[in-house]
Short mmCIF file of C-alpha atoms in Angstrom, two decimals:
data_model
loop_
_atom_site.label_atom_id
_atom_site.label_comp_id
_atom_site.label_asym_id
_atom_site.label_seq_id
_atom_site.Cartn_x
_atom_site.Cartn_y
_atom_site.Cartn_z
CA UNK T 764 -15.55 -40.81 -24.70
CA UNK T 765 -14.27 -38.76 -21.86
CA UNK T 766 -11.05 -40.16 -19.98
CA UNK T 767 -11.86 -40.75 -16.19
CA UNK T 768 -11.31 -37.07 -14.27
CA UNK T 769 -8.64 -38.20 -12.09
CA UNK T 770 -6.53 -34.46 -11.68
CA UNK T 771 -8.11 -30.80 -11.56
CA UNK T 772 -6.44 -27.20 -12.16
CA UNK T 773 -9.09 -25.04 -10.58
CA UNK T 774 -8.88 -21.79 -11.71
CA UNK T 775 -8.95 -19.60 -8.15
CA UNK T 776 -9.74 -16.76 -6.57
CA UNK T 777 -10.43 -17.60 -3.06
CA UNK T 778 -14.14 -15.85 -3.26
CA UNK T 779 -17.05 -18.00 -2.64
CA UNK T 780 -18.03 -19.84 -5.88
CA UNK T 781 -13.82 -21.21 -5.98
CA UNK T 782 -13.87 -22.05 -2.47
CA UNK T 783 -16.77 -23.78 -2.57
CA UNK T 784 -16.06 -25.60 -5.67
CA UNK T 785 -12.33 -27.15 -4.26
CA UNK T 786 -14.82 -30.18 -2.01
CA UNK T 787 -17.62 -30.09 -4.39
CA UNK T 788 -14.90 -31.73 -6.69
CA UNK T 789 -13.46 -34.19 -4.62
CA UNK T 790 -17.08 -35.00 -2.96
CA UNK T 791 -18.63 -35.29 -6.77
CA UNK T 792 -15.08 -36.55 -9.30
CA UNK T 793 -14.40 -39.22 -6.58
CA UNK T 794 -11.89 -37.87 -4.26
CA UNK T 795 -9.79 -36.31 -7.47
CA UNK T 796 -6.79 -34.29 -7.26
CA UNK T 797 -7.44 -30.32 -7.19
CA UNK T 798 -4.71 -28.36 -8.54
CA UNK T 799 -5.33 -24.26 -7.55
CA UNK T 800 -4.28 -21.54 -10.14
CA UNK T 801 -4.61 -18.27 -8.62
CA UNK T 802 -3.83 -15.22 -11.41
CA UNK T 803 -2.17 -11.89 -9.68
CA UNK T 804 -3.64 -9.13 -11.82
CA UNK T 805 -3.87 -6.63 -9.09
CA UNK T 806 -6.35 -8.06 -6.81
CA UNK T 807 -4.54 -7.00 -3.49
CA UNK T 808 -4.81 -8.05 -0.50
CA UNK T 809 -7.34 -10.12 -1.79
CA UNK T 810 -4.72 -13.17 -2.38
CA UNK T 811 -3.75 -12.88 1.42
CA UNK T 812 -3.91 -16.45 3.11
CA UNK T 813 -5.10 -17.88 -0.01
CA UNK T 814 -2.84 -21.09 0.26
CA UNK T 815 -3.43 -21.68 3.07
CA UNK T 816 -7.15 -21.71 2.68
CA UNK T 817 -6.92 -23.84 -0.44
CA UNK T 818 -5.07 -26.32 1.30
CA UNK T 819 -7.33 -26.25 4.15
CA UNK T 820 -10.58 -26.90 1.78
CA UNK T 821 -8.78 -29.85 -0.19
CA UNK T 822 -6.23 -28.38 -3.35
CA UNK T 823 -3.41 -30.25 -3.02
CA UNK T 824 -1.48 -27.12 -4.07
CA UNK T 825 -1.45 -23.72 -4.65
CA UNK T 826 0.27 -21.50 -7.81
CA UNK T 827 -0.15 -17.54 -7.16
CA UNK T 828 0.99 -16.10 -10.65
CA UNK T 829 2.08 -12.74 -10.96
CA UNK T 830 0.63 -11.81 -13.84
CA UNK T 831 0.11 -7.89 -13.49
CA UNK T 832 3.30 -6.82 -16.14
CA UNK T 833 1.98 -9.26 -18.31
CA UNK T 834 -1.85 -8.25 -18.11
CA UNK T 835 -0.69 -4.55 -18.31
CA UNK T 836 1.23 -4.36 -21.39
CA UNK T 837 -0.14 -7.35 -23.09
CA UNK T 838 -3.96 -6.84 -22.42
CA UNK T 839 -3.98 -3.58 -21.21
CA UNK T 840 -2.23 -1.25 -22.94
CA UNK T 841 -3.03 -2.83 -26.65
CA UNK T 842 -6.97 -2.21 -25.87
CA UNK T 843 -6.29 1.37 -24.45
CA UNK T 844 -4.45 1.78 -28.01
CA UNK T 845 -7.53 0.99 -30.23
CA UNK T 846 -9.64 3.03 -27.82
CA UNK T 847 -11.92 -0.09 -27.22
CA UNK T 848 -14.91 0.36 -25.08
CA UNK T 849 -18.09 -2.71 -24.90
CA UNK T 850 -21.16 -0.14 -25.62
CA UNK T 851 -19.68 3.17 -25.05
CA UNK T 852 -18.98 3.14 -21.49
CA UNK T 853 -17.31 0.00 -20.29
CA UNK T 854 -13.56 -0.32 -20.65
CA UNK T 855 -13.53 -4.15 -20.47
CA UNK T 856 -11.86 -4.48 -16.98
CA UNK T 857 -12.85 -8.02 -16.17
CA UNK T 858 -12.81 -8.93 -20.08
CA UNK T 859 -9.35 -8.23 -20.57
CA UNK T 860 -8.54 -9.92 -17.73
CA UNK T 861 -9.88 -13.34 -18.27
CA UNK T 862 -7.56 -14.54 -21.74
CA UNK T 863 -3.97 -13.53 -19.41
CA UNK T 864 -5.53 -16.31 -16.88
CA UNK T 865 -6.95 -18.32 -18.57
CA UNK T 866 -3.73 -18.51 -20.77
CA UNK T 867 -1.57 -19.30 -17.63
CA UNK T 868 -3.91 -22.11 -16.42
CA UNK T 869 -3.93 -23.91 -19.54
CA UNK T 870 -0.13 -24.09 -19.20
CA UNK T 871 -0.03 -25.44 -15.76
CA UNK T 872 -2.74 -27.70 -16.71
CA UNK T 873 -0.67 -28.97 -19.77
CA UNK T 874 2.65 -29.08 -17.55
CA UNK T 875 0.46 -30.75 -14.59
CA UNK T 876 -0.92 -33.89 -16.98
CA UNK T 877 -4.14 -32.39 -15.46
CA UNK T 878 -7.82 -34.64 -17.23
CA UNK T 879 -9.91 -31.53 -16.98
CA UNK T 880 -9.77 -27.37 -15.77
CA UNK T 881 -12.55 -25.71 -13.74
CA UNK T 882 -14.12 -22.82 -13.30
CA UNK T 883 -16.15 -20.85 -11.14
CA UNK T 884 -17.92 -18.39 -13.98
CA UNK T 885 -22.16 -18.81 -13.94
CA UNK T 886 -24.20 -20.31 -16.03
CA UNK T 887 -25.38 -16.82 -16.94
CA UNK T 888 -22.40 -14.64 -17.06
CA UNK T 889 -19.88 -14.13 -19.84
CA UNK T 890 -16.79 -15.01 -17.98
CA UNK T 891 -17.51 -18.60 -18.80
CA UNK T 892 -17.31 -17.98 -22.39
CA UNK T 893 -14.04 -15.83 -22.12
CA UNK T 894 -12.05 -18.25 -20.07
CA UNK T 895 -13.28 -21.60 -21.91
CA UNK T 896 -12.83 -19.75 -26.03
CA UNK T 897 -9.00 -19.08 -24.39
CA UNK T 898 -8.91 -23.14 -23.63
CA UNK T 899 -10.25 -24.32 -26.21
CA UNK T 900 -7.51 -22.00 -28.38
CA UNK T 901 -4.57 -23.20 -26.04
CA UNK T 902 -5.37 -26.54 -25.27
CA UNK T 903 -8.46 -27.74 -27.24
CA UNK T 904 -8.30 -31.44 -25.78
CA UNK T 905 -8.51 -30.04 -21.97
CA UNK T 906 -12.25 -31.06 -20.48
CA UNK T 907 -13.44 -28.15 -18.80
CA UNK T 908 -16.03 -28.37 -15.78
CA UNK T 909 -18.39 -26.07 -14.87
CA UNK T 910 -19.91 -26.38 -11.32
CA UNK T 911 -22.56 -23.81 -11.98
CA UNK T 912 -23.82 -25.22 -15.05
CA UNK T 913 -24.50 -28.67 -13.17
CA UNK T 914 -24.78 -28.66 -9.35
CA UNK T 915 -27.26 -28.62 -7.13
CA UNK T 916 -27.07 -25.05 -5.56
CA UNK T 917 -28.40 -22.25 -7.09
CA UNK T 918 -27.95 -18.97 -5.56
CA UNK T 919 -25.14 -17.34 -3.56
CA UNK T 920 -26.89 -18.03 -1.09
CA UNK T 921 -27.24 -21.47 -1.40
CA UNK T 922 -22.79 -21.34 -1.76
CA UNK T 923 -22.84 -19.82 1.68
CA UNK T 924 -24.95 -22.55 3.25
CA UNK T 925 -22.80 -24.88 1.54
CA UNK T 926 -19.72 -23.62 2.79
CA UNK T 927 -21.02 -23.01 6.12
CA UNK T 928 -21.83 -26.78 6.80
CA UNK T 929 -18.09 -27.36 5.45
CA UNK T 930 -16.04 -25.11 7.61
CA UNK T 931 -15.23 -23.05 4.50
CA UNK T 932 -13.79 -19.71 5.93
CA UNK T 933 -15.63 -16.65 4.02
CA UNK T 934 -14.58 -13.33 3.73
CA UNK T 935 -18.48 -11.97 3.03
CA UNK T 936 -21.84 -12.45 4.82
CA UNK T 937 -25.17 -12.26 3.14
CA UNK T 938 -25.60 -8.26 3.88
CA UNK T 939 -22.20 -7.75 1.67
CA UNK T 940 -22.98 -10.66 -1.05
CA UNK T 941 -22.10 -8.36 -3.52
CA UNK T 942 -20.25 -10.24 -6.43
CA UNK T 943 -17.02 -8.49 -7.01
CA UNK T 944 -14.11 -8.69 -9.63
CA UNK T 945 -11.12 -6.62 -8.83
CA UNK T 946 -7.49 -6.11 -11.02
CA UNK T 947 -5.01 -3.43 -11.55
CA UNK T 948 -7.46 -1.81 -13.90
CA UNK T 949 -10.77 -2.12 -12.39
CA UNK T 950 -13.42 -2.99 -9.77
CA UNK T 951 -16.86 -4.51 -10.48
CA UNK T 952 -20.12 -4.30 -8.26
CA UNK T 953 -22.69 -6.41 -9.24
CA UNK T 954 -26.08 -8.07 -6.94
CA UNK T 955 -27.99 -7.10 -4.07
CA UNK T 956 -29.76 -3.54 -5.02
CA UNK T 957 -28.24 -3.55 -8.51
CA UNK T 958 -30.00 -6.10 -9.53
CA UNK T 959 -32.79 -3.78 -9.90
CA UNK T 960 -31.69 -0.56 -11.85
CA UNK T 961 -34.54 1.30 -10.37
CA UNK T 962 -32.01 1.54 -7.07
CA UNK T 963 -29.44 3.64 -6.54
CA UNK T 964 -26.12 1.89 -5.09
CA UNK T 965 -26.39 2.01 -1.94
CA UNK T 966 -23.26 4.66 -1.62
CA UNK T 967 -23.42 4.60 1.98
CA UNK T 968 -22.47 1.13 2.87
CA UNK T 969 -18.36 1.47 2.30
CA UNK T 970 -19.69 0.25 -1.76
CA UNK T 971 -16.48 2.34 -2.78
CA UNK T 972 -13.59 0.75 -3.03
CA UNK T 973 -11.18 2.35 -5.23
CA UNK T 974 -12.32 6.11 -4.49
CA UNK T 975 -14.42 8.70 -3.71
CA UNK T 976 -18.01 10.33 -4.73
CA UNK T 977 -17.16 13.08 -7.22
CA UNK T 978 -19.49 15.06 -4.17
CA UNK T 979 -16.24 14.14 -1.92
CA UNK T 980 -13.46 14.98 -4.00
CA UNK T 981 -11.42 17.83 -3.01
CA UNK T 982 -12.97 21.70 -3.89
CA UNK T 983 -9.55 22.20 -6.01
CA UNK T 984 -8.73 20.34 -8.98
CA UNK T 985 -5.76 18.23 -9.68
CA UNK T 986 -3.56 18.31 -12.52
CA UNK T 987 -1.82 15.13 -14.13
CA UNK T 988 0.49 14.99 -17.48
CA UNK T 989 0.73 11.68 -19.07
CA UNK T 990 3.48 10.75 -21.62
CA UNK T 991 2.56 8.37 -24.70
CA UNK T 992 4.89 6.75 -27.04
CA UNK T 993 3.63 5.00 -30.02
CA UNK T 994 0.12 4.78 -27.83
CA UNK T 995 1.54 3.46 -24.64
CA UNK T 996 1.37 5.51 -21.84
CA UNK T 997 5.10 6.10 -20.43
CA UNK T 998 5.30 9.19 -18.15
CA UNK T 999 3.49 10.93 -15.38
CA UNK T 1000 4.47 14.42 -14.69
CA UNK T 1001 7.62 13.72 -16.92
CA UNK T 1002 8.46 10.64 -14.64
CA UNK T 1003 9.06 7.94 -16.56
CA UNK T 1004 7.12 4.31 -14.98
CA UNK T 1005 6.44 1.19 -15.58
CA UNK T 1006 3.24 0.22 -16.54
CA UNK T 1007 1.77 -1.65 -13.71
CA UNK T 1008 3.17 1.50 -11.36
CA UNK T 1009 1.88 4.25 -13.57
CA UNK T 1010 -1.95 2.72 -13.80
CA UNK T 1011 -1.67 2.13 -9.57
CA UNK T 1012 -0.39 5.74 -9.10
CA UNK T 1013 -2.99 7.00 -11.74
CA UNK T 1014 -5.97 4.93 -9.61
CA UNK T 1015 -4.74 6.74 -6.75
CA UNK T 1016 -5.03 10.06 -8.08
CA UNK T 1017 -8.17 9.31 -9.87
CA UNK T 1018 -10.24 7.60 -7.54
CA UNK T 1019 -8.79 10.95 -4.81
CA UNK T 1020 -10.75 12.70 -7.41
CA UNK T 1021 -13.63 10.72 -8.18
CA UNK T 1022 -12.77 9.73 -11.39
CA UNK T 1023 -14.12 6.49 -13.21
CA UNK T 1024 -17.01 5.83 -11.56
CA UNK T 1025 -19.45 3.80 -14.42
CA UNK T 1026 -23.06 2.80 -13.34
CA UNK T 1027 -23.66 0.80 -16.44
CA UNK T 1028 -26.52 -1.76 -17.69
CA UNK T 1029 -24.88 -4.13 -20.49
CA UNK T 1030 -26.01 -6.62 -22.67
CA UNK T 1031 -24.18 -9.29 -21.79
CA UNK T 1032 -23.14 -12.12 -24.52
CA UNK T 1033 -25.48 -14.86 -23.54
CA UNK T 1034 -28.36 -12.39 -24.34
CA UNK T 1035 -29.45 -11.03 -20.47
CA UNK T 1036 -29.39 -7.23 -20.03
CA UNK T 1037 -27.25 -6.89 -15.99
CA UNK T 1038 -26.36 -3.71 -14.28
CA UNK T 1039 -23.14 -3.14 -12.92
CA UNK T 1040 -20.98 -0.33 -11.04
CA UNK T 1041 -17.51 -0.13 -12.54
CA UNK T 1042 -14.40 1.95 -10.68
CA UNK T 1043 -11.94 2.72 -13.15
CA UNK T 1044 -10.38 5.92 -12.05
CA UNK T 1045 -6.86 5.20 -13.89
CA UNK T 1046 -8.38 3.72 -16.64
CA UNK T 1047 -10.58 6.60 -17.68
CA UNK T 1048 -7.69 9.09 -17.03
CA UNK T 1049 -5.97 6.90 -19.76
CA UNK T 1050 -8.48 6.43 -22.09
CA UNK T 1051 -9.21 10.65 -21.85
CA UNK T 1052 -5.58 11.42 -22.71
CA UNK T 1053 -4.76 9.02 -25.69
CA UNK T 1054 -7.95 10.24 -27.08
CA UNK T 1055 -6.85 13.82 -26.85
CA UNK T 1056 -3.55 12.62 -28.43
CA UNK T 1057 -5.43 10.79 -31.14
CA UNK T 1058 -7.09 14.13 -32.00
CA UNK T 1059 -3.71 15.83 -32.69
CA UNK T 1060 -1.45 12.82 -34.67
CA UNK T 1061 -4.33 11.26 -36.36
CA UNK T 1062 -5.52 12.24 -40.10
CA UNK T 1063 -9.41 12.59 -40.39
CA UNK T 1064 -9.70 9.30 -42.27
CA UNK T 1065 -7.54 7.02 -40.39
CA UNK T 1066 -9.49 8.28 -37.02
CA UNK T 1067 -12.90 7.74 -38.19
CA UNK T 1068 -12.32 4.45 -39.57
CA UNK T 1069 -10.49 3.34 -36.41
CA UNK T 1070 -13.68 4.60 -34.06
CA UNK T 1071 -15.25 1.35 -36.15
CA UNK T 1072 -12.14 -1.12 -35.29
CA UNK T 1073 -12.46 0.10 -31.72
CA UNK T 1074 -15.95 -0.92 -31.28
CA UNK T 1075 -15.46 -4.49 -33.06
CA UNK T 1076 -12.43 -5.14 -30.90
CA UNK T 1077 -14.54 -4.08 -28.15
CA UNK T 1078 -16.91 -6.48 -29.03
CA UNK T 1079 -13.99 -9.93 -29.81
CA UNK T 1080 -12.41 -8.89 -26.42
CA UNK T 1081 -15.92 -8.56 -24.25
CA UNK T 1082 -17.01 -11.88 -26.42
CA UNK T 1083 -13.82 -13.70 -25.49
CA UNK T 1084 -12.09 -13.78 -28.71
CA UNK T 1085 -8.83 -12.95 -27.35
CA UNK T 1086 -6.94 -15.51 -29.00
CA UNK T 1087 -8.41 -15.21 -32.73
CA UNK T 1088 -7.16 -14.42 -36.15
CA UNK T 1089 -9.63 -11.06 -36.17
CA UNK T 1090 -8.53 -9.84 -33.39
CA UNK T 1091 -4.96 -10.44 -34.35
CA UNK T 1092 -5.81 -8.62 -37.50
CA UNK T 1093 -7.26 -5.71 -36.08
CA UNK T 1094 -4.67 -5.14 -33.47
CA UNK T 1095 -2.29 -5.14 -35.92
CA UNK T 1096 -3.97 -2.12 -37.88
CA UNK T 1097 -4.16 -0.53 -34.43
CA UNK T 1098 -0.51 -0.84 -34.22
CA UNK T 1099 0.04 1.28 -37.45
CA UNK T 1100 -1.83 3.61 -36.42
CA UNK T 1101 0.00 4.70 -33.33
CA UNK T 1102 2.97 4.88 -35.15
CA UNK T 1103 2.58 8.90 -34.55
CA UNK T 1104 0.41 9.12 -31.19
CA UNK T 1105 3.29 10.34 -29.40
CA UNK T 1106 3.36 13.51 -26.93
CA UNK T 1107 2.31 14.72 -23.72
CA UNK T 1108 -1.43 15.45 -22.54
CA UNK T 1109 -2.43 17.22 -20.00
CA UNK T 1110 -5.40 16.97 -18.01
CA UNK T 1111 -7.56 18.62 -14.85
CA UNK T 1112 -9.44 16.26 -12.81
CA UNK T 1113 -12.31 17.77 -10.59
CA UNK T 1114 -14.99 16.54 -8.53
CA UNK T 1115 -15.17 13.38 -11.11
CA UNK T 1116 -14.59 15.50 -14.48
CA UNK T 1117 -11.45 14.41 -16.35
CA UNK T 1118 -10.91 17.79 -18.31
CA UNK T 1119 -8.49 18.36 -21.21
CA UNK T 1120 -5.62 21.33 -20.34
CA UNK T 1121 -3.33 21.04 -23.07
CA UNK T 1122 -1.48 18.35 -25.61
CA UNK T 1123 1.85 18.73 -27.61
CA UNK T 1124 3.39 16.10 -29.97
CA UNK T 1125 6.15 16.08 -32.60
CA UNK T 1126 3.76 14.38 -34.74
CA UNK T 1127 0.81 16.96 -34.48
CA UNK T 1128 -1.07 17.45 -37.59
CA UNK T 1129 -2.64 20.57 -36.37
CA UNK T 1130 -1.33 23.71 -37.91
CA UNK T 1131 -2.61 27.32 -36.33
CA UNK T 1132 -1.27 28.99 -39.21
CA UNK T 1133 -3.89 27.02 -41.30
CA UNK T 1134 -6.74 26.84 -38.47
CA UNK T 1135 -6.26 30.49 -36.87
CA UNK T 1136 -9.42 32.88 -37.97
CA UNK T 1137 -6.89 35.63 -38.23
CA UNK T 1138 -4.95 36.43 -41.50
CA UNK T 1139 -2.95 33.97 -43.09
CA UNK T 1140 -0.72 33.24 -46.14
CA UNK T 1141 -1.28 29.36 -46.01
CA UNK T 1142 -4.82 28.84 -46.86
CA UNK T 1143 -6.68 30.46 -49.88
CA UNK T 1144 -9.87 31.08 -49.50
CA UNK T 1145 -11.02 30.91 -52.44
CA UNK T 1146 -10.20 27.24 -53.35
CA UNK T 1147 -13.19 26.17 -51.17
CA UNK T 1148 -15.35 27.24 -53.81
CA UNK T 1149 -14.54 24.66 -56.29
CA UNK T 1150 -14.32 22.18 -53.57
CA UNK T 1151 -17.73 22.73 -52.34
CA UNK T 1152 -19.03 22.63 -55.96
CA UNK T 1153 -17.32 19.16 -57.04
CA UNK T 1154 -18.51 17.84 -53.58
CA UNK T 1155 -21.93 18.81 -53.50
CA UNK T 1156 -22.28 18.25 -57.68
CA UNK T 1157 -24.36 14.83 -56.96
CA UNK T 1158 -27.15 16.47 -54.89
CA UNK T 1159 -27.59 19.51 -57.02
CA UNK T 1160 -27.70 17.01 -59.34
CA UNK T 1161 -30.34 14.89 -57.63
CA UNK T 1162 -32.27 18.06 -57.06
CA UNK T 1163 -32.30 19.42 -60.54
CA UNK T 1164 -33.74 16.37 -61.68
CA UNK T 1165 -36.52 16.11 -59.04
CA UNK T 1166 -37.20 19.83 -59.84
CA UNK T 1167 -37.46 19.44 -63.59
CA UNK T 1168 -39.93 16.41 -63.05
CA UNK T 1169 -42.33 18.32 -60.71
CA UNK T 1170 -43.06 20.67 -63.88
CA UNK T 1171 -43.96 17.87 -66.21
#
């Protein structure tokens, strides 16, 4: 039986569904304790005044964790190194973002002798799955609550009435009730007109955040060279940064360019198809040049295998699965692999194209002595023959058997 619910850590962001959920607590857990865990992973000025307003709507504290090394080259970087991308297109901003919190509030709610953690994730999103699969790997005896999946409002709308009658200060209004998620590595857009995919975003009303329409972008392009080592991104321009300063400086310069912009409908995990507009102008500058690299270091089979690991890793991270043996497993083949992705890649961005202009390693399997269609005195010719012949053997031996049936 479940211990009486006598101290909260509320994981929080300060946006409407958290703000609203620090009195629901108290009002509906009989007047418990609310303990707020706020995750730094590059939201901005987003945490501005947050303790103050958490204080002011009940928490009896506030923790504002600066989580963006950690998020960059723990989270980050290791899923830009398998090449990981949920269906094709989305580069798991929010998803990758979720285990480094959810990992953090555990801890304070172990150090805190908290009963129970909350959330602020729907009933029908996947955020709830990521952030309560990390709990129940870090501290599988915590309770978890989950205002969505038992109150009585149910719409947005309903939180802003809510908070309205309790002198909750908001920083939206029910034109701009657009449900955002923003880090270091991303920006999400989801309700209002996207809700129906039959709309266009409605480009006009300041929707861009982290850039520009490719239609605004400058008439010239720009030119960026990115550094890897081992599959971690090191250098821009031959400067060498930091992670968390090389992915800002790249958003900057991407988003100038209109880079990154992802209008995307997903299957989500609980089984409902939603539409969302992703900015990810650094990210996709990344994800362009380690591929290019990848073309160079990696052997034919090792890359085609590893365009199957990406999508399955795609899949545990987007799925919450963070914090699981296969995961483990699979990073850890991800890690060989970049052993030799190492060099410098070169790339043009214009008007929203991210355009490759050149990639050197010292690991580069690509010979133009063996490639070139001039002469050479590497390659013979003539040894493709009997390769072809032992290759293709089976299905000239398929068809010499259908033929000589046919005549019977």
């Amino acid at each position: 039986m479940s211990k009486p619910i006598k101290k909260v850590v509320l994981a929080y962001s300060g946006g409407l569904d958290t703000s609203v959920i620090i009195p629901w607590l108290k009002e509906n857990y009989d007047n418990c304790e609310v303990v707020a865990v706020s995750g730094d992973v590059g939201q901005g000025t987003e945490l501005d005044g947050l303790e103050e307003k958490a204080l002011k709507t009940g928490a009896s504290k506030l923790y504002v964790l600066d989580l963006k090394k950690e998020f960059v080259e723990d989270y980050i970087f290791p899923t830009l190194k398998a090449g990981a991308k949920y269906e094709g297109e989305y580069l798991l901003g929010t998803s990758i973002a979720r285990p480094v919190i959810a990992k953090r509030i555990a801890e304070i709610a172990i150090k805190e002798g908290a009963d129970a953690i909350a959330h602020g994730c729907t009933g029908k999103g996947n955020d709830q799955v990521r952030f309560e699969l990390t709990i129940k790997a870090l501290a599988p005896q915590m309770q978890v609550i989950a205002p969505w999946r038992t109150w009585e409002l149910k719409s947005r709308e309903d939180e802003i009435d809510y908070a309205e009658a309790h002198d909750i200060p908001l920083k939206i209004n029910r034109e701009t009730n657009y449900s955002k998620d923003k880090n270091l590595w991303h920006l999400s857009h989801e309700g209002l007109e996207l809700e129906n995919p039959a709309n266009e975003p409605n480009w006009s009303n300041s929707f861009l955040e982290m850039g520009v329409l490719p239609a605004d972008a400058p008439n010239a392009p720009t030119y960026v060279k990115i550094g890897f080592e081992k599959g971690v991104p090191v250098s821009l321009d031959g400067v060498t940064l930091d992670g968390v300063s090389l992915v800002a400086k790249l958003n900057e310069i991407g988003g100038a360019n209109g880079c990154g912009i992802a209008d995307i409908v997903e299957n989500r995990l609980v089984g409902i198809k939603c539409r969302g507009v992703y900015e990810t102008p650094g990210g996709s500058i990344l994800y362009k040049a380690h591929a290019v690299l990848e073309s160079l270091c990696l052997d034919r089979d090792t890359m085609h295998y590893k365009e199957t690991v990406a999508s399955k890793i795609a899949e545990l991270v987007y799925d919450g699965k963070w914090f699981t043996t296969l995961h483990q497993a699979l990073s850890a083949f991800v890690d060989v692999t970049q052993e030799t992705v190492t060099g410098e890649v070169t790339l043009q961005l214009y008007k929203g194209n991210i355009i490759p202009a050149g990639a050197t390693s010292p690991y580069s399997l690509y010979s133009e002595e063996i490639a070139t269609f001039g002469e050479d005195h590497v390659y013979d010719q003539k040894d493709s023959a009997g390769f072809i012949t032992l290759f293709g053997l089976q299905i000239k031996t398929k068809a010499l058997m259908e033929a000589k049936n046919k005549l019977k």
